[in-house]
Tab-separated table of C-alpha atoms in Angstrom:
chain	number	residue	atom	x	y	z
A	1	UNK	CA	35.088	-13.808	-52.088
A	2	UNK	CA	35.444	-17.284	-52.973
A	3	UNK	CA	33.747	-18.270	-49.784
A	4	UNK	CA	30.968	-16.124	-50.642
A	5	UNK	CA	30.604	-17.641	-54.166
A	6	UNK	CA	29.314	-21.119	-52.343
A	7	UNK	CA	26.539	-19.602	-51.445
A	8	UNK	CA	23.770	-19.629	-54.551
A	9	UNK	CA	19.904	-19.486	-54.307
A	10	UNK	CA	20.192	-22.968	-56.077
A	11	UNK	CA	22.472	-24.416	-53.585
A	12	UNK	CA	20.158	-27.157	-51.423
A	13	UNK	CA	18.541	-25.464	-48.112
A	14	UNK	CA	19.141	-22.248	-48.771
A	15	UNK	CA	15.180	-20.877	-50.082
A	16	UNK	CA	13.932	-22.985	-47.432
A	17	UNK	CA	16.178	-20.918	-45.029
A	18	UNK	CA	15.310	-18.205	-45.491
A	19	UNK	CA	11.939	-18.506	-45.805
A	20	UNK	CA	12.205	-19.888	-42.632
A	21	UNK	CA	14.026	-17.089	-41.166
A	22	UNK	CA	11.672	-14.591	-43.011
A	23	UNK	CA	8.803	-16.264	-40.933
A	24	UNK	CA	10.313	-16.212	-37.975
A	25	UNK	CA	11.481	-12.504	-37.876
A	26	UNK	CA	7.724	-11.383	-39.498
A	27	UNK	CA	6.177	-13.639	-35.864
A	28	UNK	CA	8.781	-12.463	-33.570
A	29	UNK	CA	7.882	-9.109	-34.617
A	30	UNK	CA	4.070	-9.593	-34.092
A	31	UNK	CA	5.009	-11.184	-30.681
A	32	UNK	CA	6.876	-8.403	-29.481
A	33	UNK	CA	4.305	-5.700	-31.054
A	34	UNK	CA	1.366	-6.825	-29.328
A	35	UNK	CA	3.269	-8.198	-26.158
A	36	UNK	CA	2.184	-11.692	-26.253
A	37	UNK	CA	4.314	-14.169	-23.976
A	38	UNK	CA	5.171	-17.519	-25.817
A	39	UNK	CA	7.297	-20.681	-24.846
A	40	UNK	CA	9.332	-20.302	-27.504
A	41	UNK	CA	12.165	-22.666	-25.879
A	42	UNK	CA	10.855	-26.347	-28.021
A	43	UNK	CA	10.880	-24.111	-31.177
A	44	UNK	CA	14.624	-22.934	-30.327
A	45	UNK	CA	15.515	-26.606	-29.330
A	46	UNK	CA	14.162	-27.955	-32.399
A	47	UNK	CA	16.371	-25.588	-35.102
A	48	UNK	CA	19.398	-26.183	-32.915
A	49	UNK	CA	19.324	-30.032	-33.629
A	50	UNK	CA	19.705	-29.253	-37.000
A	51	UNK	CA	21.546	-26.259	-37.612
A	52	UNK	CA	24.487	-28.612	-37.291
A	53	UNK	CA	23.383	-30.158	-40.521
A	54	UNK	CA	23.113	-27.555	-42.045
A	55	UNK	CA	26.546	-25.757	-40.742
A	56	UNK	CA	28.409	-28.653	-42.638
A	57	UNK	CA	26.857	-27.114	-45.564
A	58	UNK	CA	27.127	-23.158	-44.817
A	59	UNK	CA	30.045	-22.918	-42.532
A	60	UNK	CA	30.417	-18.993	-43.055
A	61	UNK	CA	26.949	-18.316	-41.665
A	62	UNK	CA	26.745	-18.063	-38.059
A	63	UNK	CA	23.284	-19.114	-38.059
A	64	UNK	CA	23.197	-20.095	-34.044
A	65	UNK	CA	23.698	-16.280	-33.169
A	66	UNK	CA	21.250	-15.217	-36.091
A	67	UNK	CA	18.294	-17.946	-34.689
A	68	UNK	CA	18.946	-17.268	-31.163
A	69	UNK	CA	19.078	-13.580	-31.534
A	70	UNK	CA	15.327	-13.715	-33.383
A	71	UNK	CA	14.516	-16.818	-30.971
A	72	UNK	CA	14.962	-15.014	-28.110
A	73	UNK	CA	14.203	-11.238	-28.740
A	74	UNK	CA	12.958	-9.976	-26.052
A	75	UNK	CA	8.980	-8.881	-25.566
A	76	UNK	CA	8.018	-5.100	-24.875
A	77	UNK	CA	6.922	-5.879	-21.637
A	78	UNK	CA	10.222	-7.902	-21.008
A	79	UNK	CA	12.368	-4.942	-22.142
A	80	UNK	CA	9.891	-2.736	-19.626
A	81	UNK	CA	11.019	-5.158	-16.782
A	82	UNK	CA	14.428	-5.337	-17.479
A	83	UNK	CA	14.634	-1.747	-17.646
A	84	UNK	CA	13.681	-0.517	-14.017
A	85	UNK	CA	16.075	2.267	-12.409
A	86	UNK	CA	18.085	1.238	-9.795
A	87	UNK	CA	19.858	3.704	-7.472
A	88	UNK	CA	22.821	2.772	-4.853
A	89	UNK	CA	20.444	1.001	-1.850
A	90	UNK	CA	19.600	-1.973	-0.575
A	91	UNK	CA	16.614	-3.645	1.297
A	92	UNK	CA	17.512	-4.558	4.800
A	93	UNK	CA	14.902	-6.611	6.823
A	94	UNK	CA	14.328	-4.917	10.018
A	95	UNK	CA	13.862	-6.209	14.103
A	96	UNK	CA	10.107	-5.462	13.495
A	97	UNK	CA	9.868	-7.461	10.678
A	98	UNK	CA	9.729	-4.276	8.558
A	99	UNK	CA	12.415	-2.911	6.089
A	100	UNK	CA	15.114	-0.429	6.356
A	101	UNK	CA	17.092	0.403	3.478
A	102	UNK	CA	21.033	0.990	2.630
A	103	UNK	CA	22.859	1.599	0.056
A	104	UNK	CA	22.761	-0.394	-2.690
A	105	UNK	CA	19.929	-1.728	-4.946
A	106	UNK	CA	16.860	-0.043	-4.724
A	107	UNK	CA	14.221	-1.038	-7.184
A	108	UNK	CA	12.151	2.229	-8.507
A	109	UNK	CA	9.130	1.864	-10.555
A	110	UNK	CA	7.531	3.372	-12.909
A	111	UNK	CA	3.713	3.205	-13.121
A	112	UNK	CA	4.018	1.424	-16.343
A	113	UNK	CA	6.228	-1.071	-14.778
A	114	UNK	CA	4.589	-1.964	-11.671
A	115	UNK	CA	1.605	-2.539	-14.163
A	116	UNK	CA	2.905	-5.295	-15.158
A	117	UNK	CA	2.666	-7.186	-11.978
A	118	UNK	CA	-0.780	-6.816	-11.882
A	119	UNK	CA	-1.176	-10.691	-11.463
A	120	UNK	CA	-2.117	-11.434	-15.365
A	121	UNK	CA	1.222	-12.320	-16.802
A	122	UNK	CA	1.995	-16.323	-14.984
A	123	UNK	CA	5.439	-15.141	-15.239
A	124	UNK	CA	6.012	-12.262	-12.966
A	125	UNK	CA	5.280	-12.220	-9.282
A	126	UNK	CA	2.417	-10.134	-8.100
A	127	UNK	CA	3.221	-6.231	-7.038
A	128	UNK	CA	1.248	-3.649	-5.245
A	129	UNK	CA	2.026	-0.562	-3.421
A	130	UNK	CA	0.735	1.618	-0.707
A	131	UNK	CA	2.096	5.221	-0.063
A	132	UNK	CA	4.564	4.444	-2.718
A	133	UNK	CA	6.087	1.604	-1.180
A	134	UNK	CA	6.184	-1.357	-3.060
A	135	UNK	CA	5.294	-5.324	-1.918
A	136	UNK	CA	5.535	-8.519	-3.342
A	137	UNK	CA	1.820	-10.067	-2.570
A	138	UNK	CA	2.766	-13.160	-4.277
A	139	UNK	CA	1.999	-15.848	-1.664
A	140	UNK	CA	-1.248	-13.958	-1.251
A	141	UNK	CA	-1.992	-15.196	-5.193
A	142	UNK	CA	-5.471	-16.025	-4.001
A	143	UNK	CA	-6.365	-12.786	-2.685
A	144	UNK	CA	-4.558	-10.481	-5.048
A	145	UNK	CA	-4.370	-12.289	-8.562
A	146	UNK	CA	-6.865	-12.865	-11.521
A	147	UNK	CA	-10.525	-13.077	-10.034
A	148	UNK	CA	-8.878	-12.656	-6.278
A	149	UNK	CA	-11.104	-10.241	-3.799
A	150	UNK	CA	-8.197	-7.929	-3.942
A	151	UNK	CA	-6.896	-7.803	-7.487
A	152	UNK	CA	-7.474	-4.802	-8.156
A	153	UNK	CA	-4.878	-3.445	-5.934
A	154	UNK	CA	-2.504	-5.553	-7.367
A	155	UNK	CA	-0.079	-3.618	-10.220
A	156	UNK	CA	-0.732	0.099	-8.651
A	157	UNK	CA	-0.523	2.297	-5.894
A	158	UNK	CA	-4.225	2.773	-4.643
A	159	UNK	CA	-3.876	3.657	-1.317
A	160	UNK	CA	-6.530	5.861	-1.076
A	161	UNK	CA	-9.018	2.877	-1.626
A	162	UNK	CA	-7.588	1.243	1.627
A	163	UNK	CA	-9.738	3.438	3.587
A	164	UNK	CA	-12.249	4.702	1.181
A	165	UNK	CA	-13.687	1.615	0.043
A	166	UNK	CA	-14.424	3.157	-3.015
A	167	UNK	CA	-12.501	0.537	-5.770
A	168	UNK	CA	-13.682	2.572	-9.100
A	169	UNK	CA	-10.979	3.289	-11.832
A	170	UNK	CA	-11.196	7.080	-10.283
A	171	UNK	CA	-11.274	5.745	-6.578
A	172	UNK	CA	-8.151	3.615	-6.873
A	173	UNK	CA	-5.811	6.704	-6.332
A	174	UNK	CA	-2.405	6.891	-4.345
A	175	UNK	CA	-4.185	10.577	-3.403
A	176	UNK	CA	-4.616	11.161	0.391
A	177	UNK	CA	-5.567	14.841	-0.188
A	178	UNK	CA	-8.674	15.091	2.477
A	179	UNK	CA	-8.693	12.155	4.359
A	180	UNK	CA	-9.269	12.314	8.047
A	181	UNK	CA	-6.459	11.757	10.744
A	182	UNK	CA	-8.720	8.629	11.174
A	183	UNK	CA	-8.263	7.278	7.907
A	184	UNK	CA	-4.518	8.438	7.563
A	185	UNK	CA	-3.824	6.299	11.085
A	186	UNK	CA	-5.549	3.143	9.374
A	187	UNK	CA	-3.165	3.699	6.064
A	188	UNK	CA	-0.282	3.465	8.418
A	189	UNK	CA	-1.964	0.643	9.971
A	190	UNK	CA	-1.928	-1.055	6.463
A	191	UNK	CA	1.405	0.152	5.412
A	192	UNK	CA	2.530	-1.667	9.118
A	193	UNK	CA	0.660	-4.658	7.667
A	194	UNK	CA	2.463	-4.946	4.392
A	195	UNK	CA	5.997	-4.104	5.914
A	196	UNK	CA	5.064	-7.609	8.499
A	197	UNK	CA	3.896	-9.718	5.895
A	198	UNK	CA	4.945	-8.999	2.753
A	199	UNK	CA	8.310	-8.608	0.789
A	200	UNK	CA	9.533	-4.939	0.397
A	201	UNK	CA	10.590	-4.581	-3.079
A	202	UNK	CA	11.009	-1.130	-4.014
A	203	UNK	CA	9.257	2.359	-4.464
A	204	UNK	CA	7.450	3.980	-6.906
A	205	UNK	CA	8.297	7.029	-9.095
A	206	UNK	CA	5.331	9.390	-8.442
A	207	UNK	CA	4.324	11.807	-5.776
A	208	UNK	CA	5.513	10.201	-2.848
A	209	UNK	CA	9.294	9.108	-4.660
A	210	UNK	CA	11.509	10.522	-7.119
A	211	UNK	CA	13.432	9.051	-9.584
A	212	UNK	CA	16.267	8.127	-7.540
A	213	UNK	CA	14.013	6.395	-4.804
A	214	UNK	CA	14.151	9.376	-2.136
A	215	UNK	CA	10.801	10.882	-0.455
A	216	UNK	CA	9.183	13.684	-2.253
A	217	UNK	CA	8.053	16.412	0.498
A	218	UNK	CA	4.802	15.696	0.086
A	219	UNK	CA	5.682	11.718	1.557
A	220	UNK	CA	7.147	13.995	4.631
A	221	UNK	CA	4.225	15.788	5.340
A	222	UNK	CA	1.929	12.700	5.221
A	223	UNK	CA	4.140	11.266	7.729
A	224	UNK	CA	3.924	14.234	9.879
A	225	UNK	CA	0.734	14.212	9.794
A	226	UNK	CA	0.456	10.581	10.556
A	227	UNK	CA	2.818	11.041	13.265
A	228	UNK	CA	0.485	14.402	15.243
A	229	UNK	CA	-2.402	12.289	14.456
A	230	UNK	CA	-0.519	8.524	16.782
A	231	UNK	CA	-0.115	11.513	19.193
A	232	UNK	CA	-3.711	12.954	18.903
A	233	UNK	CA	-5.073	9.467	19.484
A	234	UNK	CA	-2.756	9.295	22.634
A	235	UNK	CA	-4.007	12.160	24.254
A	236	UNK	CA	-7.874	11.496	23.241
A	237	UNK	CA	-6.765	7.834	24.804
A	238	UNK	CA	-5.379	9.541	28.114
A	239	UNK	CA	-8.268	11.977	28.120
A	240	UNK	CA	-11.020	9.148	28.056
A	241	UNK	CA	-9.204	7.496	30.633
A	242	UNK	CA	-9.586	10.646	32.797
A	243	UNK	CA	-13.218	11.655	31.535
A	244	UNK	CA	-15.136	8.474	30.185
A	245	UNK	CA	-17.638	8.771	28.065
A	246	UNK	CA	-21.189	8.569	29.763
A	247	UNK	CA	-23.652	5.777	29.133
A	248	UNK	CA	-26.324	6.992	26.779
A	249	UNK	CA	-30.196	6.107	26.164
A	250	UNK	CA	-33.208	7.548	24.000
A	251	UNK	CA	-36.867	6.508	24.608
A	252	UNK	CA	-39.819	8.067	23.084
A	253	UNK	CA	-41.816	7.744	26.220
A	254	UNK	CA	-39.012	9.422	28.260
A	255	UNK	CA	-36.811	11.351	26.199
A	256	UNK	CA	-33.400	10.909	26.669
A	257	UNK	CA	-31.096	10.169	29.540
A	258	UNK	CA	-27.125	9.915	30.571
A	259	UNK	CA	-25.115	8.439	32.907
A	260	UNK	CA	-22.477	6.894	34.543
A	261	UNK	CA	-21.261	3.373	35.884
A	262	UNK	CA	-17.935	2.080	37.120
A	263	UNK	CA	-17.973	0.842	33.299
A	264	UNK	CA	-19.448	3.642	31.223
A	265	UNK	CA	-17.640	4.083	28.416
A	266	UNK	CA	-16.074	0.930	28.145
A	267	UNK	CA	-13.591	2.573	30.696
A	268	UNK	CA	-13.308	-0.034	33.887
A	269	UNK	CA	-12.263	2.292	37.264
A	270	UNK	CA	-13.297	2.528	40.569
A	271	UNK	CA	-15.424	5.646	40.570
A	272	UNK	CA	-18.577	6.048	38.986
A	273	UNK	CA	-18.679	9.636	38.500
A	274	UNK	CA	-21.173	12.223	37.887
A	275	UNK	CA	-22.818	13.173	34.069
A	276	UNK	CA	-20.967	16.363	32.852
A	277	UNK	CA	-20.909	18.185	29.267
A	278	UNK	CA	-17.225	18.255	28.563
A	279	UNK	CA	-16.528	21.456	25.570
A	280	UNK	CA	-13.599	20.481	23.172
A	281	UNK	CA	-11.839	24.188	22.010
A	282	UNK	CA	-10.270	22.776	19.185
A	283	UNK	CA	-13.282	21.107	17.858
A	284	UNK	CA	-15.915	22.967	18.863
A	285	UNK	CA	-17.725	19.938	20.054
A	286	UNK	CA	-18.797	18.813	23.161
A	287	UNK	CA	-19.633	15.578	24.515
A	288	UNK	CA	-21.264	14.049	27.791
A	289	UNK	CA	-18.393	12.829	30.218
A	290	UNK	CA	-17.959	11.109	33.536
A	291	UNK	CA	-16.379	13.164	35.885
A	292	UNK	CA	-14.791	12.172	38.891
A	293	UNK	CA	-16.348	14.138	42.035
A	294	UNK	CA	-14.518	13.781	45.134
A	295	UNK	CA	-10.517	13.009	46.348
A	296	UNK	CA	-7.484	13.666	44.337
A	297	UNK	CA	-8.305	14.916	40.645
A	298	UNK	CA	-6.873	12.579	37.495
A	299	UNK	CA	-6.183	15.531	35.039
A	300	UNK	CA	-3.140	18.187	35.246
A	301	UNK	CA	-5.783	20.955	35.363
A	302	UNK	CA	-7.592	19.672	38.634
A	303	UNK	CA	-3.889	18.660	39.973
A	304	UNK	CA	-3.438	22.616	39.758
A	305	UNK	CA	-6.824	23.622	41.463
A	306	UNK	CA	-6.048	21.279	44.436
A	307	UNK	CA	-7.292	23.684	47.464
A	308	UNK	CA	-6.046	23.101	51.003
A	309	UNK	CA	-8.390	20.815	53.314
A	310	UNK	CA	-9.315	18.615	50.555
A	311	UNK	CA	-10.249	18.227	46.721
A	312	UNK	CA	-13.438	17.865	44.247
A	313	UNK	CA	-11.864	15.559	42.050
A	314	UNK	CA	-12.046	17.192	38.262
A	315	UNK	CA	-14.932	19.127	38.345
A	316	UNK	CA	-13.196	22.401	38.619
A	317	UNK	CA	-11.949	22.132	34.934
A	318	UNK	CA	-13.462	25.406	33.096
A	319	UNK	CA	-14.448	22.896	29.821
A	320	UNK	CA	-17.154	21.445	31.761
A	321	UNK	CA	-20.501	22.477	32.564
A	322	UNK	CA	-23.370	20.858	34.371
A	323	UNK	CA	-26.505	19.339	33.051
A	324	UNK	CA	-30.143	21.925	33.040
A	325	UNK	CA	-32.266	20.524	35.813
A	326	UNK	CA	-29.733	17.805	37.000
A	327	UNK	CA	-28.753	17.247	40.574
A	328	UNK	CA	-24.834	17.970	40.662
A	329	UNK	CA	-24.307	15.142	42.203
A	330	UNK	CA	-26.164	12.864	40.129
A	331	UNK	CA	-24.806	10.104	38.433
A	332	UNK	CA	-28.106	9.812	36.263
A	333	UNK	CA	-29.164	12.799	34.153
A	334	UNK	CA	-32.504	13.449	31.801
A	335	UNK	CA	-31.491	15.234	29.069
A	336	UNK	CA	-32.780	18.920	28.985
A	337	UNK	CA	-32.535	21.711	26.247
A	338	UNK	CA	-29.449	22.958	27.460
């Protein structure tokens, strides 16, 4: 009590003190309320020197806890970092210069949170994320930050825009609902980029990861699909390797006109071939092909139709048909109404 007693409002300092610490609370709270980002370290550094001073004089206050707690209370957007979920994994660089994870330390965001890395704030690193995976684009500053090519990837998922090219506020979506086994392949292709050259950080809370960091079943069935379209491409690959595509030409004096060269197609070989409509079943479509003509046939369908005393090559497979008005064995063909 008698300690107490010392301390009068006409004791020296003590209006001035709390004036001061009135001022300080009233701007600390403006800071934090509209999220501005301040050095506030010289200001700190400058009541320290002389809160000794003034200790000598009120000894019962602990005024270094009371300035450093208003000194240093922390922005909303610094409570928002601080306050991602972690669950029990870690990022583990892989062989392939990807990431696996293990357990412990996994960083999941929040939309709000990853918004803060959008490249504006000098003190945070710069985030972005594709298929809910999370990269630190930092060292691509350039590219990604303030007035960069690219910044508007940066602090969001927008995944869909990777193939789209379509970079309004309603085109910068994490959606994939629609896109073409093309376009899915060329998001894997990007997430493959990221995972090479770029820092994997963590995942974000949405529809392709939950709260605890584990894929939603919609992030499965993307990859499935992603995986039956690698294997499409594969077989369309091994397919063109077996029936080229034809050379192709339109005049207006002559109408049009296929066929076929040891290159057509971009596919080198040692046979020319002969101008065939090839029908696709699961497409519907059909497309002018080169098919081999004479020895052993390339696909597993000719294989099977081999006949005793030699072979046509491939063009016993039922999907093909010949050209209106074109000698079979052609390797040039005027296109007909067929």
């Amino acid at each position: 009590m008698g300690r107490l007693l010392r301390f009068s409002i006409e004791e020296p300092f003590s209006k001035p003190l709390i004036i001061i610490a009135l001022q300080i609370a009233f701007i600390s709270a403006l800071i934090s309320y509209y999220d501005v980002e301040l050095p506030f370290q010289p200001v700190y550094d400058f009541i320290y020197l002389h809160i000794r001073k003034v200790k000598q004089i009120f000894d019962f206050f602990e005024l270094e806890k009371i300035f450093g707690s208003i000194i240093f209370s922390k922005t909303s957007s610094d409570r928002r970092y601080e306050d991602l979920t972690y669950n029990q994994q870690k990022v583990i660089p892989s062989k392939n210069g990807g990431s696996s994870i293990k357990k412990n330390n996994l960083v999941v965001f929040t939309k709000d949170q990853l918004a803060l890395f959008d490249g504006s704030r000098p003190s945070k690193p710069i985030y972005l994320a594709i298929l809910g995976r999370v990269f630190d684009v930092e060292k691509g500053k350039k590219h990604y930050g303030i007035g960069g090519g690219y910044n508007f990837f940066a602090g969001r998922d927008a995944t869909r825009s990777f193939v789209t090219g379509d970079f309004s506020t309603e085109g910068l979506s994490d959606d994939v609902n629609g896109l073409t086994d093309e376009e899915l392949l060329s998001i894997d292709n990007w997430l493959e980029f990221y995972e090479k050259d770029y820092k994997f950080v963590g995942v974000l809370f949405g529809i392709y990861y939950n709260r605890e960091g584990k894929p939603t079943q919609l992030l499965d069935k993307i990859k499935s699909k992603i995986i039956k379209a690698k294997i499409k491409k594969e077989q369309k690959a091994i397919e063109n390797e077996v029936f080229p595509p034809c050379n192709s030409e339109w005049r207006k004096e002559t109408g049009g006109r296929v066929w076929c060269t040891t290159r057509s197609g971009g596919v080198a070989r040692e046979w020319v071939g002969v101008p065939r409509l090839l029908f696709e079943p699961e497409t519907q479509n059909q497309r002018c092909v080169c098919v081999k003509n004479f020895g052993v046939p390339l696909s597993n369908f000719g294989i099977n139709q081999i006949k005793e005393g030699g072979s046509r090559g491939d063009l016993d497979n039922p999907n093909l048909r010949e050209y209106k008005d074109c000698v079979p064995t052609a390797n040039s063909c005027r296109l007909q109404d067929n």
